[in-house]
Coordinates of C-alpha atoms and ligand atoms in Angstrom, one line a residue:
Chain A
M1 CA -6.0 0.3 -13.8
E2 CA -6.1 3.4 -15.9
Y3 CA -9.5 5.7 -16.2
S4 CA -10.6 6.9 -19.2
E5 CA -10.6 10.6 -20.0
K6 CA -13.9 11.1 -20.1
V7 CA -14.0 9.6 -16.5
M8 CA -11.1 12.1 -14.9
E9 CA -12.9 14.9 -16.6
H10 CA -16.1 14.1 -14.7
F11 CA -14.0 13.8 -11.7
V12 CA -11.9 16.8 -12.0
N13 CA -15.0 18.8 -12.6
P14 CA -18.1 16.9 -11.5
H15 CA -21.5 18.2 -12.4
N16 CA -24.8 18.8 -10.0
V17 CA -22.6 18.2 -6.7
G18 CA -24.1 19.9 -3.9
K19 CA -27.6 19.6 -1.9
L20 CA -31.1 20.7 -2.6
D21 CA -33.0 22.0 0.3
D22 CA -36.2 21.5 -1.0
A23 CA -35.9 18.5 -2.9
D24 CA -38.8 16.1 -3.6
G25 CA -36.9 13.3 -3.6
I26 CA -33.7 12.2 -1.8
G27 CA -32.1 9.0 -1.7
E28 CA -28.8 7.3 -0.4
V29 CA -27.3 4.0 -0.9
G30 CA -24.1 2.9 0.4
N31 CA -21.8 0.1 -0.9
A32 CA -21.4 -2.1 2.7
K33 CA -18.1 -3.8 1.7
C34 CA -15.9 -0.7 0.2
G35 CA -17.7 1.6 2.6
D36 CA -18.6 3.9 -0.2
I37 CA -21.9 6.1 -0.1
M38 CA -24.0 8.5 -2.6
K39 CA -26.3 10.6 -1.9
M40 CA -28.9 11.8 -4.6
Y41 CA -31.3 15.1 -4.1
L42 CA -34.5 15.4 -7.2
K43 CA -36.3 18.6 -7.5
I44 CA -39.7 16.9 -9.3
E45 CA -42.4 18.8 -11.2
N46 CA -44.8 17.1 -13.5
E47 CA -43.1 14.0 -13.1
I48 CA -39.7 15.6 -14.8
I49 CA -36.9 15.8 -12.8
T50 CA -36.3 19.5 -12.9
D51 CA -33.0 19.5 -10.9
V52 CA -30.6 17.1 -9.4
K53 CA -27.4 17.4 -7.0
F54 CA -25.5 14.6 -5.6
N55 CA -22.9 13.9 -2.3
T56 CA -20.5 10.8 -3.1
Y57 CA -17.7 9.9 -0.9
G58 CA -16.1 7.3 -2.9
C59 CA -13.3 6.9 -5.6
A60 CA -12.4 9.0 -9.0
S61 CA -14.8 6.4 -10.4
A62 CA -17.8 6.8 -7.9
I63 CA -17.6 10.7 -8.3
A64 CA -16.9 10.5 -12.1
T65 CA -20.1 8.1 -12.2
S66 CA -22.3 10.4 -10.0
S67 CA -21.8 13.4 -12.4
I68 CA -22.7 11.7 -15.5
A69 CA -25.5 9.8 -14.5
T70 CA -27.0 13.5 -12.9
D71 CA -26.5 15.0 -16.3
M72 CA -28.3 11.8 -18.2
I73 CA -31.2 12.3 -15.8
K74 CA -31.7 15.6 -15.5
G75 CA -34.5 16.8 -17.4
Q76 CA -35.9 13.5 -17.8
P77 CA -39.5 12.4 -17.2
L78 CA -39.5 9.9 -14.5
S79 CA -39.9 6.8 -16.4
E80 CA -36.7 7.9 -18.4
A81 CA -34.8 8.0 -15.1
L82 CA -35.9 5.1 -13.9
K83 CA -34.4 3.2 -17.1
L84 CA -31.2 4.1 -16.7
T85 CA -28.7 1.2 -16.0
N86 CA -25.1 0.9 -14.7
K87 CA -24.3 -0.2 -18.3
A88 CA -25.5 2.9 -19.7
V89 CA -23.5 5.5 -17.5
V90 CA -20.2 3.1 -17.6
E91 CA -20.6 3.2 -21.6
A92 CA -21.3 7.0 -21.3
L93 CA -17.8 7.0 -19.5
D94 CA -16.1 5.4 -22.1
G95 CA -15.8 2.5 -20.1
L96 CA -14.4 1.8 -16.1
P97 CA -12.0 -0.7 -15.0
A98 CA -13.1 -4.3 -14.0
V99 CA -12.5 -3.5 -10.3
K100 CA -14.5 -0.4 -11.0
I101 CA -17.9 -1.3 -12.1
H102 CA -19.5 -1.4 -8.8
C103 CA -19.2 2.0 -8.0
S104 CA -21.5 2.8 -11.4
V105 CA -24.2 0.6 -9.6
L106 CA -24.4 2.9 -6.6
A107 CA -25.3 5.8 -9.2
E108 CA -28.3 3.6 -10.8
Q109 CA -29.1 2.2 -7.1
A110 CA -29.3 5.8 -5.7
I111 CA -31.4 7.3 -8.6
K112 CA -34.2 5.0 -8.0
A113 CA -34.0 5.1 -4.5
A114 CA -34.5 9.1 -4.4
V115 CA -37.7 8.2 -7.0
K116 CA -38.8 5.8 -4.4
D117 CA -38.4 8.1 -1.9
Y118 CA -40.8 10.8 -3.3
Y119 CA -43.2 8.1 -4.8
D120 CA -43.6 7.3 -1.1
K121 CA -43.8 10.4 0.0
N122 CA -46.3 11.9 -2.4
G123 CA -48.5 8.2 -1.8
I124 CA -47.8 7.3 -5.7
E125 CA -48.2 3.8 -5.9
Y126 CA -45.3 1.5 -7.7
D127 CA -44.2 -1.3 -8.4
A128 CA -42.1 -2.8 -5.8
E129 CA -40.1 -5.0 -7.9
M130 CA -39.0 -1.9 -9.8
F131 CA -37.1 -1.2 -7.0
K132 CA -35.5 -4.5 -5.5
F133 CA -31.8 -4.0 -6.0
E134 CA -30.2 -7.2 -7.3
E135 CA -27.3 -8.5 -5.3
H136 CA -23.6 -7.3 -6.7
H137 CA -21.3 -9.6 -6.5
H138 CA -17.4 -8.7 -7.5
Chain B
M1 CA 5.4 22.0 -9.0
K2 CA 6.3 18.1 -9.3
V3 CA 6.7 16.0 -5.6
Y4 CA 7.6 12.9 -5.7
A5 CA 7.0 11.1 -2.3
D6 CA 5.8 7.4 -3.0
N7 CA 9.7 6.3 -2.1
A8 CA 8.0 3.4 0.2
A9 CA 6.7 2.1 -3.2
T10 CA 9.7 2.3 -5.5
T11 CA 12.6 5.0 -5.8
K12 CA 14.7 7.0 -8.6
I13 CA 18.0 4.6 -9.4
S14 CA 20.7 7.2 -7.8
K15 CA 23.7 8.0 -10.4
V16 CA 25.8 6.3 -8.2
A17 CA 23.9 3.1 -9.0
L18 CA 23.6 3.9 -13.2
D19 CA 26.9 4.4 -13.4
A20 CA 28.3 1.2 -12.0
M21 CA 25.3 -0.4 -14.2
M22 CA 26.7 1.0 -17.2
P23 CA 29.6 -0.9 -18.1
C24 CA 28.2 -3.8 -17.2
F25 CA 25.7 -4.0 -20.2
Q26 CA 28.6 -3.5 -23.2
E27 CA 32.0 -4.4 -21.5
F28 CA 31.7 -6.8 -18.5
Y29 CA 29.1 -8.9 -20.3
G30 CA 29.9 -11.8 -19.9
N31 CA 28.6 -14.8 -17.6
P32 CA 30.4 -15.3 -14.9
S33 CA 29.9 -18.9 -14.7
S34 CA 32.5 -19.1 -17.6
L35 CA 36.1 -20.0 -17.2
H36 CA 37.5 -17.3 -19.9
S37 CA 38.3 -13.9 -19.0
V38 CA 35.4 -12.2 -20.3
G39 CA 33.3 -14.2 -17.9
Q40 CA 36.1 -14.1 -15.1
D41 CA 35.2 -10.6 -15.0
A42 CA 32.0 -10.3 -14.2
F43 CA 32.4 -13.1 -12.0
H44 CA 34.6 -10.3 -10.2
K45 CA 31.9 -7.8 -10.3
V46 CA 29.4 -9.9 -8.8
R47 CA 32.3 -10.7 -6.4
D48 CA 32.9 -7.4 -5.2
A49 CA 29.0 -6.5 -5.0
R50 CA 28.3 -9.3 -2.6
N51 CA 31.2 -7.9 -0.1
I52 CA 29.7 -4.8 -0.7
V53 CA 26.3 -5.7 0.6
A54 CA 27.3 -8.3 3.1
E55 CA 29.6 -5.2 4.5
C56 CA 26.5 -2.7 4.5
I57 CA 24.7 -5.2 6.6
N58 CA 27.6 -6.7 8.6
A59 CA 27.5 -10.1 7.4
D60 CA 30.0 -12.7 6.0
P61 CA 30.0 -12.4 1.8
N62 CA 29.3 -16.3 2.0
D63 CA 26.1 -15.8 3.3
V64 CA 24.6 -13.4 1.2
Y65 CA 22.4 -14.9 -2.1
F66 CA 21.4 -12.6 -4.7
S67 CA 17.8 -13.1 -5.7
S68 CA 15.0 -11.3 -8.0
G69 CA 14.0 -9.3 -4.9
G70 CA 12.2 -9.0 -1.8
S71 CA 9.3 -11.4 -2.6
E72 CA 11.5 -14.1 -3.8
S73 CA 14.0 -13.6 -0.6
D74 CA 11.0 -13.5 1.5
N75 CA 9.3 -16.7 0.0
W76 CA 12.2 -18.5 -0.3
A77 CA 13.8 -17.8 3.2
I78 CA 10.1 -18.8 4.9
K79 CA 9.4 -21.7 2.7
G80 CA 12.7 -23.0 3.2
A81 CA 13.0 -22.8 6.9
A82 CA 9.2 -24.4 7.3
Y83 CA 10.1 -27.4 5.2
L84 CA 13.5 -27.9 6.4
M85 CA 12.2 -27.8 10.2
A86 CA 9.0 -30.2 9.5
K87 CA 11.6 -32.6 8.6
K88 CA 12.2 -32.4 12.5
G89 CA 8.2 -32.6 13.3
K90 CA 8.1 -28.6 13.6
K91 CA 5.2 -27.0 11.7
H92 CA 4.1 -24.0 13.6
I93 CA 5.4 -20.0 12.4
I94 CA 4.9 -17.0 14.1
S95 CA 4.5 -14.0 12.3
S96 CA 2.7 -10.8 12.4
K97 CA -0.9 -9.5 11.5
F98 CA 0.7 -6.7 9.1
E99 CA 3.3 -8.2 7.3
H100 CA 3.7 -7.7 3.4
H101 CA 2.1 -9.9 1.6
A102 CA 5.4 -11.3 0.0
V103 CA 5.1 -12.8 3.4
L104 CA 1.4 -13.2 4.5
H105 CA 0.5 -15.0 1.2
T106 CA 3.7 -17.3 1.7
L107 CA 1.9 -18.4 5.2
N108 CA -1.2 -18.8 3.8
A109 CA -0.1 -21.4 1.1
L110 CA 2.0 -23.1 3.9
E111 CA -0.9 -23.3 6.1
K112 CA -3.0 -25.2 3.4
D113 CA -0.3 -27.4 3.5
G114 CA -1.0 -28.3 7.0
F115 CA 1.2 -25.8 8.7
E116 CA 0.1 -23.7 11.5
I117 CA 0.6 -20.1 11.6
T118 CA 0.3 -17.5 14.8
L119 CA 0.0 -13.9 13.9
L120 CA 1.0 -11.6 16.5
D121 CA -1.1 -8.5 17.5
V122 CA 0.7 -5.0 16.3
Y123 CA -1.6 -2.9 18.5
E124 CA -2.8 0.2 17.9
N125 CA 1.1 2.0 17.4
G126 CA 1.7 -0.9 15.4
L127 CA 5.1 -2.1 17.0
V128 CA 5.3 -5.8 17.8
K129 CA 5.6 -7.1 21.6
V130 CA 8.8 -9.1 22.3
E131 CA 6.7 -10.3 25.2
D132 CA 4.0 -12.1 23.0
V133 CA 6.8 -13.5 20.9
K134 CA 8.3 -15.2 23.2
N135 CA 4.9 -16.6 25.0
A136 CA 4.0 -17.7 21.5
I137 CA 7.2 -19.9 20.9
R138 CA 6.5 -23.3 21.6
E139 CA 8.0 -26.6 21.4
D140 CA 7.6 -27.4 17.6
T141 CA 8.0 -23.6 16.6
A142 CA 9.8 -23.8 13.2
L143 CA 10.2 -20.0 12.6
V144 CA 9.5 -16.5 13.7
T145 CA 9.5 -13.9 10.9
I146 CA 8.9 -10.2 12.0
M147 CA 9.2 -7.8 9.1
Y148 CA 11.9 -4.8 10.4
A149 CA 10.1 -2.1 9.5
N150 CA 6.4 -1.9 7.8
N151 CA 6.1 -0.7 4.7
E152 CA 2.6 0.9 5.1
I153 CA 3.0 2.8 8.5
G154 CA 6.7 2.9 9.1
T155 CA 7.0 1.5 12.3
V156 CA 10.2 0.2 13.2
Q157 CA 9.8 -2.9 15.2
P158 CA 12.1 -4.6 18.1
I159 CA 14.3 -6.8 16.0
R160 CA 17.2 -7.3 18.4
E161 CA 14.8 -8.1 21.3
I162 CA 13.0 -10.1 19.0
G163 CA 16.1 -12.1 17.7
A164 CA 17.2 -12.5 21.1
V165 CA 14.2 -14.1 22.1
C166 CA 14.6 -16.8 19.4
R167 CA 18.0 -17.3 19.9
E168 CA 17.4 -18.3 23.2
K169 CA 15.3 -20.2 22.8
G170 CA 16.5 -21.8 19.8
V171 CA 13.7 -21.0 17.0
L172 CA 15.2 -19.5 13.4
F173 CA 14.4 -15.9 12.8
H174 CA 13.8 -14.0 9.2
T175 CA 13.0 -10.4 9.1
D176 CA 11.7 -9.2 6.1
A177 CA 14.0 -5.5 6.0
V178 CA 13.2 -4.3 2.6
Q179 CA 11.8 -1.2 3.9
A180 CA 14.8 -0.9 6.6
V181 CA 17.8 -2.0 4.7
G182 CA 19.8 1.6 3.3
H183 CA 17.4 3.7 5.4
I184 CA 18.3 2.8 9.0
P185 CA 21.2 1.1 10.8
V186 CA 20.7 -3.0 9.8
D187 CA 23.4 -5.4 11.8
V188 CA 22.5 -9.0 11.4
K189 CA 24.7 -10.3 13.7
A190 CA 24.1 -7.5 16.4
D191 CA 20.2 -8.3 15.7
N192 CA 20.4 -11.8 16.0
I193 CA 19.1 -12.5 12.9
D194 CA 19.2 -16.0 11.1
M195 CA 17.6 -14.9 7.8
L196 CA 17.1 -11.1 6.3
S197 CA 15.5 -10.2 3.0
L198 CA 16.2 -6.9 0.9
S199 CA 15.4 -5.6 -2.2
G200 CA 17.8 -3.1 -4.5
H201 CA 14.7 -0.8 -5.5
K202 CA 14.0 0.6 -2.1
F203 CA 17.3 2.3 -1.6
H204 CA 17.8 3.6 -5.2
G205 CA 18.7 0.8 -6.9
P206 CA 17.3 -1.6 -10.0
K207 CA 14.5 -3.3 -9.6
G208 CA 14.0 -7.4 -9.9
V209 CA 17.0 -7.6 -7.7
G210 CA 17.3 -8.3 -3.8
A211 CA 19.2 -10.6 -1.7
L212 CA 19.0 -12.7 1.0
Y213 CA 21.4 -13.3 4.0
C214 CA 21.3 -17.1 5.4
K215 CA 23.6 -17.8 8.3
K216 CA 26.1 -19.9 8.0
G217 CA 24.9 -23.7 9.0
I218 CA 21.4 -23.1 7.9
R219 CA 20.9 -25.9 5.4
L220 CA 17.7 -24.2 3.4
P221 CA 16.5 -26.0 0.7
N222 CA 16.4 -24.3 -2.9
L223 CA 13.6 -22.6 -4.1
I224 CA 14.8 -22.3 -8.0
E225 CA 16.4 -25.1 -9.0
G226 CA 18.8 -25.3 -12.0
G227 CA 22.5 -24.4 -12.3
A228 CA 25.2 -24.1 -9.7
Q229 CA 25.1 -20.1 -9.4
E230 CA 24.9 -18.9 -5.9
R231 CA 27.1 -21.5 -4.7
N232 CA 24.7 -24.0 -5.4
R233 CA 21.6 -22.7 -3.5
R234 CA 19.9 -20.0 -6.2
A235 CA 20.0 -21.0 -10.0
G236 CA 19.9 -18.7 -12.9
T237 CA 22.8 -16.4 -14.5
E238 CA 23.1 -13.6 -12.2
N239 CA 21.4 -10.4 -13.2
V240 CA 25.3 -8.5 -13.2
P241 CA 24.2 -5.3 -13.8
A242 CA 21.5 -5.3 -11.5
I243 CA 23.6 -6.6 -8.8
V244 CA 26.0 -4.1 -9.5
G245 CA 24.1 -1.3 -9.3
M246 CA 22.6 -2.3 -6.2
A247 CA 25.6 -3.2 -3.9
A248 CA 26.5 0.7 -5.4
A249 CA 22.9 2.2 -4.3
L250 CA 23.2 0.3 -0.7
K251 CA 27.0 1.6 -0.2
D252 CA 26.0 4.7 -1.5
A253 CA 22.8 4.6 1.1
C254 CA 25.1 3.4 4.1
D255 CA 27.7 6.1 4.0
N256 CA 25.3 8.6 4.0
M257 CA 22.6 7.5 6.3
E258 CA 23.7 9.9 9.2
E259 CA 23.3 12.9 7.0
N260 CA 20.5 12.0 5.3
T261 CA 18.4 10.5 8.6
K262 CA 19.2 14.3 10.0
K263 CA 17.3 15.6 7.0
L264 CA 14.3 13.1 6.9
I265 CA 13.4 13.4 10.1
S266 CA 13.1 17.1 9.6
M267 CA 11.2 17.1 6.8
R268 CA 9.0 14.5 8.1
E269 CA 8.2 16.2 11.3
Q270 CA 7.6 19.4 9.6
L271 CA 5.5 17.3 6.8
I272 CA 3.6 15.7 9.9
D273 CA 2.8 18.9 12.0
G274 CA 2.1 20.3 9.2
I275 CA -0.7 17.7 8.1
L276 CA -1.9 17.4 11.5
K277 CA -3.6 20.7 11.4
V278 CA -6.3 19.6 9.1
E279 CA -9.7 18.7 11.0
R280 CA -10.2 15.7 12.2
S281 CA -6.8 13.5 10.9
R282 CA -4.3 11.6 12.6
I283 CA -0.9 9.8 12.3
N284 CA -1.2 5.6 11.7
G285 CA 1.2 4.2 14.1
D286 CA 4.2 5.2 16.4
R287 CA 5.1 8.6 15.9
E288 CA 9.0 8.2 17.5
H289 CA 9.6 4.4 16.2
R290 CA 9.4 5.0 12.5
L291 CA 11.5 5.3 9.1
P292 CA 12.8 8.2 8.7
G293 CA 11.0 9.1 5.8
N294 CA 7.8 7.6 6.1
V295 CA 4.4 9.7 7.1
S296 CA 1.3 8.4 7.1
V297 CA -2.1 9.9 8.2
C298 CA -5.8 9.3 7.4
F299 CA -8.5 12.1 7.0
E300 CA -12.0 11.3 8.4
G301 CA -14.4 11.9 5.6
V302 CA -12.4 11.5 2.7
E303 CA -11.8 8.6 0.3
G304 CA -8.2 7.6 -0.4
E305 CA -8.4 6.9 -4.3
S306 CA -10.0 10.6 -4.5
L307 CA -7.5 12.1 -2.3
L308 CA -4.4 10.7 -4.6
L309 CA -5.7 11.4 -7.9
Y310 CA -6.5 15.0 -6.9
L311 CA -3.1 15.3 -5.6
D312 CA -1.3 14.0 -8.5
L313 CA -3.2 16.5 -10.1
M314 CA -0.9 18.8 -8.3
G315 CA 2.1 17.2 -9.3
I316 CA 2.1 14.9 -6.1
S317 CA 2.6 11.7 -6.0
A318 CA 1.9 9.5 -2.8
S319 CA -0.1 6.2 -1.8
S320 CA -3.2 5.2 -0.3
G321 CA -4.5 2.2 1.6
S322 CA -8.0 2.6 1.2
A323 CA -10.6 -0.3 -0.1
C324 CA -11.2 2.1 -3.6
T325 CA -7.3 1.6 -4.4
S326 CA -6.8 -1.8 -3.0
G327 CA -8.9 -3.6 -5.8
S328 CA -10.0 -5.9 -3.4
L329 CA -12.7 -3.5 -1.7
D330 CA -11.2 -3.9 1.8
P331 CA -8.4 -1.4 3.3
S332 CA -5.3 -2.6 3.8
H333 CA -5.0 -5.1 6.5
V334 CA -2.0 -3.0 7.8
L335 CA -4.4 0.0 8.6
L336 CA -6.9 -2.7 10.1
S337 CA -4.5 -4.4 11.9
I338 CA -3.5 -1.4 14.3
G339 CA -7.4 -1.1 14.9
L340 CA -8.4 1.6 12.2
P341 CA -12.1 1.6 11.9
H342 CA -12.9 0.5 7.9
E343 CA -14.1 4.0 7.2
V344 CA -11.2 5.7 8.4
A345 CA -8.7 3.7 6.7
H346 CA -11.1 4.4 3.9
G347 CA -9.1 8.4 4.0
S348 CA -5.5 6.9 4.7
L349 CA -2.5 8.4 2.9
R350 CA 1.0 7.5 2.8
L351 CA 3.7 9.9 1.9
S352 CA 7.3 8.2 1.6
L353 CA 10.0 11.0 1.6
C354 CA 13.7 10.5 -0.1
E355 CA 16.9 12.9 0.1
E356 CA 16.1 14.1 -2.8
N357 CA 12.7 16.2 -1.4
T358 CA 13.2 19.3 -0.1
P359 CA 11.7 21.5 2.8
E360 CA 10.3 23.6 0.1
E361 CA 8.3 20.4 -1.2
M362 CA 7.2 19.7 2.3
E363 CA 5.8 23.2 2.3
Y364 CA 3.8 22.7 -1.1
I365 CA 2.8 19.6 -0.1
I366 CA 1.1 21.2 3.2
E367 CA -0.4 24.0 0.9
Q368 CA -2.0 21.9 -1.3
I369 CA -3.8 18.7 1.1
P370 CA -6.4 21.1 2.6
P371 CA -8.1 22.5 -0.1
I372 CA -8.2 19.2 -1.3
I373 CA -9.5 17.5 1.8
N374 CA -12.0 20.9 1.8
R375 CA -13.0 19.9 -1.5
L376 CA -14.1 16.3 -1.2
R377 CA -15.5 16.9 2.5
D378 CA -17.9 19.2 1.0
M379 CA -18.7 16.7 -1.3
S380 CA -18.9 14.0 1.2
P381 CA -22.5 12.8 2.7
L382 CA -20.0 10.8 5.0
W383 CA -18.6 14.1 6.6
E384 CA -21.9 15.6 7.2
K385 CA -22.8 12.6 9.3
I386 CA -19.6 12.8 11.3
V387 CA -19.8 16.7 11.6
K388 CA -23.3 16.2 12.8
E389 CA -22.2 13.3 15.1
G390 CA -19.3 15.6 16.8
N391 CA -22.0 18.2 17.3
N392 CA -24.4 16.6 19.4
Ligands
PLP1 C1 8.2 -4.7 3.1 C2 8.3 -5.3 2.1 N1 8.3 -6.9 1.9 C3 8.6 -7.0 0.3 C4 8.2 -6.4 -1.0 C5 8.7 -6.9 -2.3 O1 9.8 -6.7 -2.9 P1 10.1 -6.6 -4.0 O2 9.2 -5.7 -4.9 O3 11.5 -6.3 -4.3 O4 9.6 -8.2 -5.0 C6 8.3 -4.8 -0.6 C7 8.0 -3.9 -1.8 O5 6.7 -3.8 -2.3 C8 8.0 -4.7 0.5 O6 8.0 -3.2 1.1
FES2 S1 -16.2 3.6 -4.9 FE1 -14.9 2.2 -3.6 S2 -14.1 1.3 -5.2 FE2 -15.1 2.8 -6.4

């Protein structure tokens, strides 16, 4: 198993690590099986993600995907952030080893969970289908 | 600083072993089965190596068979004994929960083939209880196979006592001594061992070579069929340089064992004391009945692969039994077998030392670990929860 330079770059110096005390949406997801946890904090103004921070407990690829995924949604409208797929994250990292793909799914789900939390807190209506996470098998 | 602390995974080949091997490539390159003098020179090299290996474990040289390593020896001994005894209607095998996969997966295969397997508990301290072995033995027990020392947590099993129980009950006893031979005294006669696996690359010998000790009179069926090498028991032209290198490395390890052990235990204790200063850390397995060079610890709220890779960036090579490093999404079966919860096993770190390590290197490791742990805990949502719960 080998990580790309991009993964190592984000693992060694992850971007957007931390918490937002005044977050508008917080999402926490976990991989029940390997036990990893990702927590995403979003600051949202006018449907735009103005700030984002994360906390992750997991392997190098979990940390790297958290880092690059938060980069990818920062400054984006919510509609764009919701379109972020784990595939796009993997591509942005120049690939992940096959056994590590599930770590990138965590990032996609954490963002969605945080947006859902924001919608719920603010009574904004949404299509529940959007937040149905597929079962991922490894 | 560069510190290699993963000697349980594999070791650097020693100068002594390398020097012994080199002439085997271009000078003693003959086939030991050939009758001409070039072949006979190679034959003598293998014979001498067998004598050395035998002496190191107090075996008769005729009972030592060279193989391709620990995995082959384990497969050979266990499958061989199983099929040998099945002919007498004995199809029950006793082993432990934390054996190496070379043993466990072999047992899985036998189970599919109609054998019944009992895996004994190893308890919190990582030690098999002799009483449990005694109680598990039945009329139809074909074999007991218990490892000499565990590869992850380094606990050393009461092999002599287990062997005595097996002798008393007339049951075959095999031990995977891959992590023990060359590190702690192993004596097949005093330890009541019928079959023993060892591997060259765990004591500064080459990889891909090992041996099986099989006591005279046990007509173990062959695993590898073919030519008449190894007295008709294991076919294939001998890997002369590897066999010679393994023997030289083992002799060196055994000749210096006392001195090495002293040095290793002192470094091990230094390292354990230093590491356990980290909040919410713990040692895995019995602290005393442990290989001289094994340090196995867990840090709560930290994931092992990340820890490993940050250590690597600081020049330290170690290993972890975390789910994320296993590629299987489950933490190592060894850590689960001693009762660690998944999330604790997830934060495991194994540092395995050899006599070439230094106290200065231990100090370096002790300095490097806490900032990495802090950094990982700072970004860990799990650590946040642990701290909160701890304060309640
Ligand atoms: C306890 C134990 N048994 C068996 C093996 C397998 O040995 P080898 O790598 O020589 O096949 C190892 C080493 O990985 C081990 O530590
Ligand atoms: S987070 Fe466990 S394998 Fe990536």
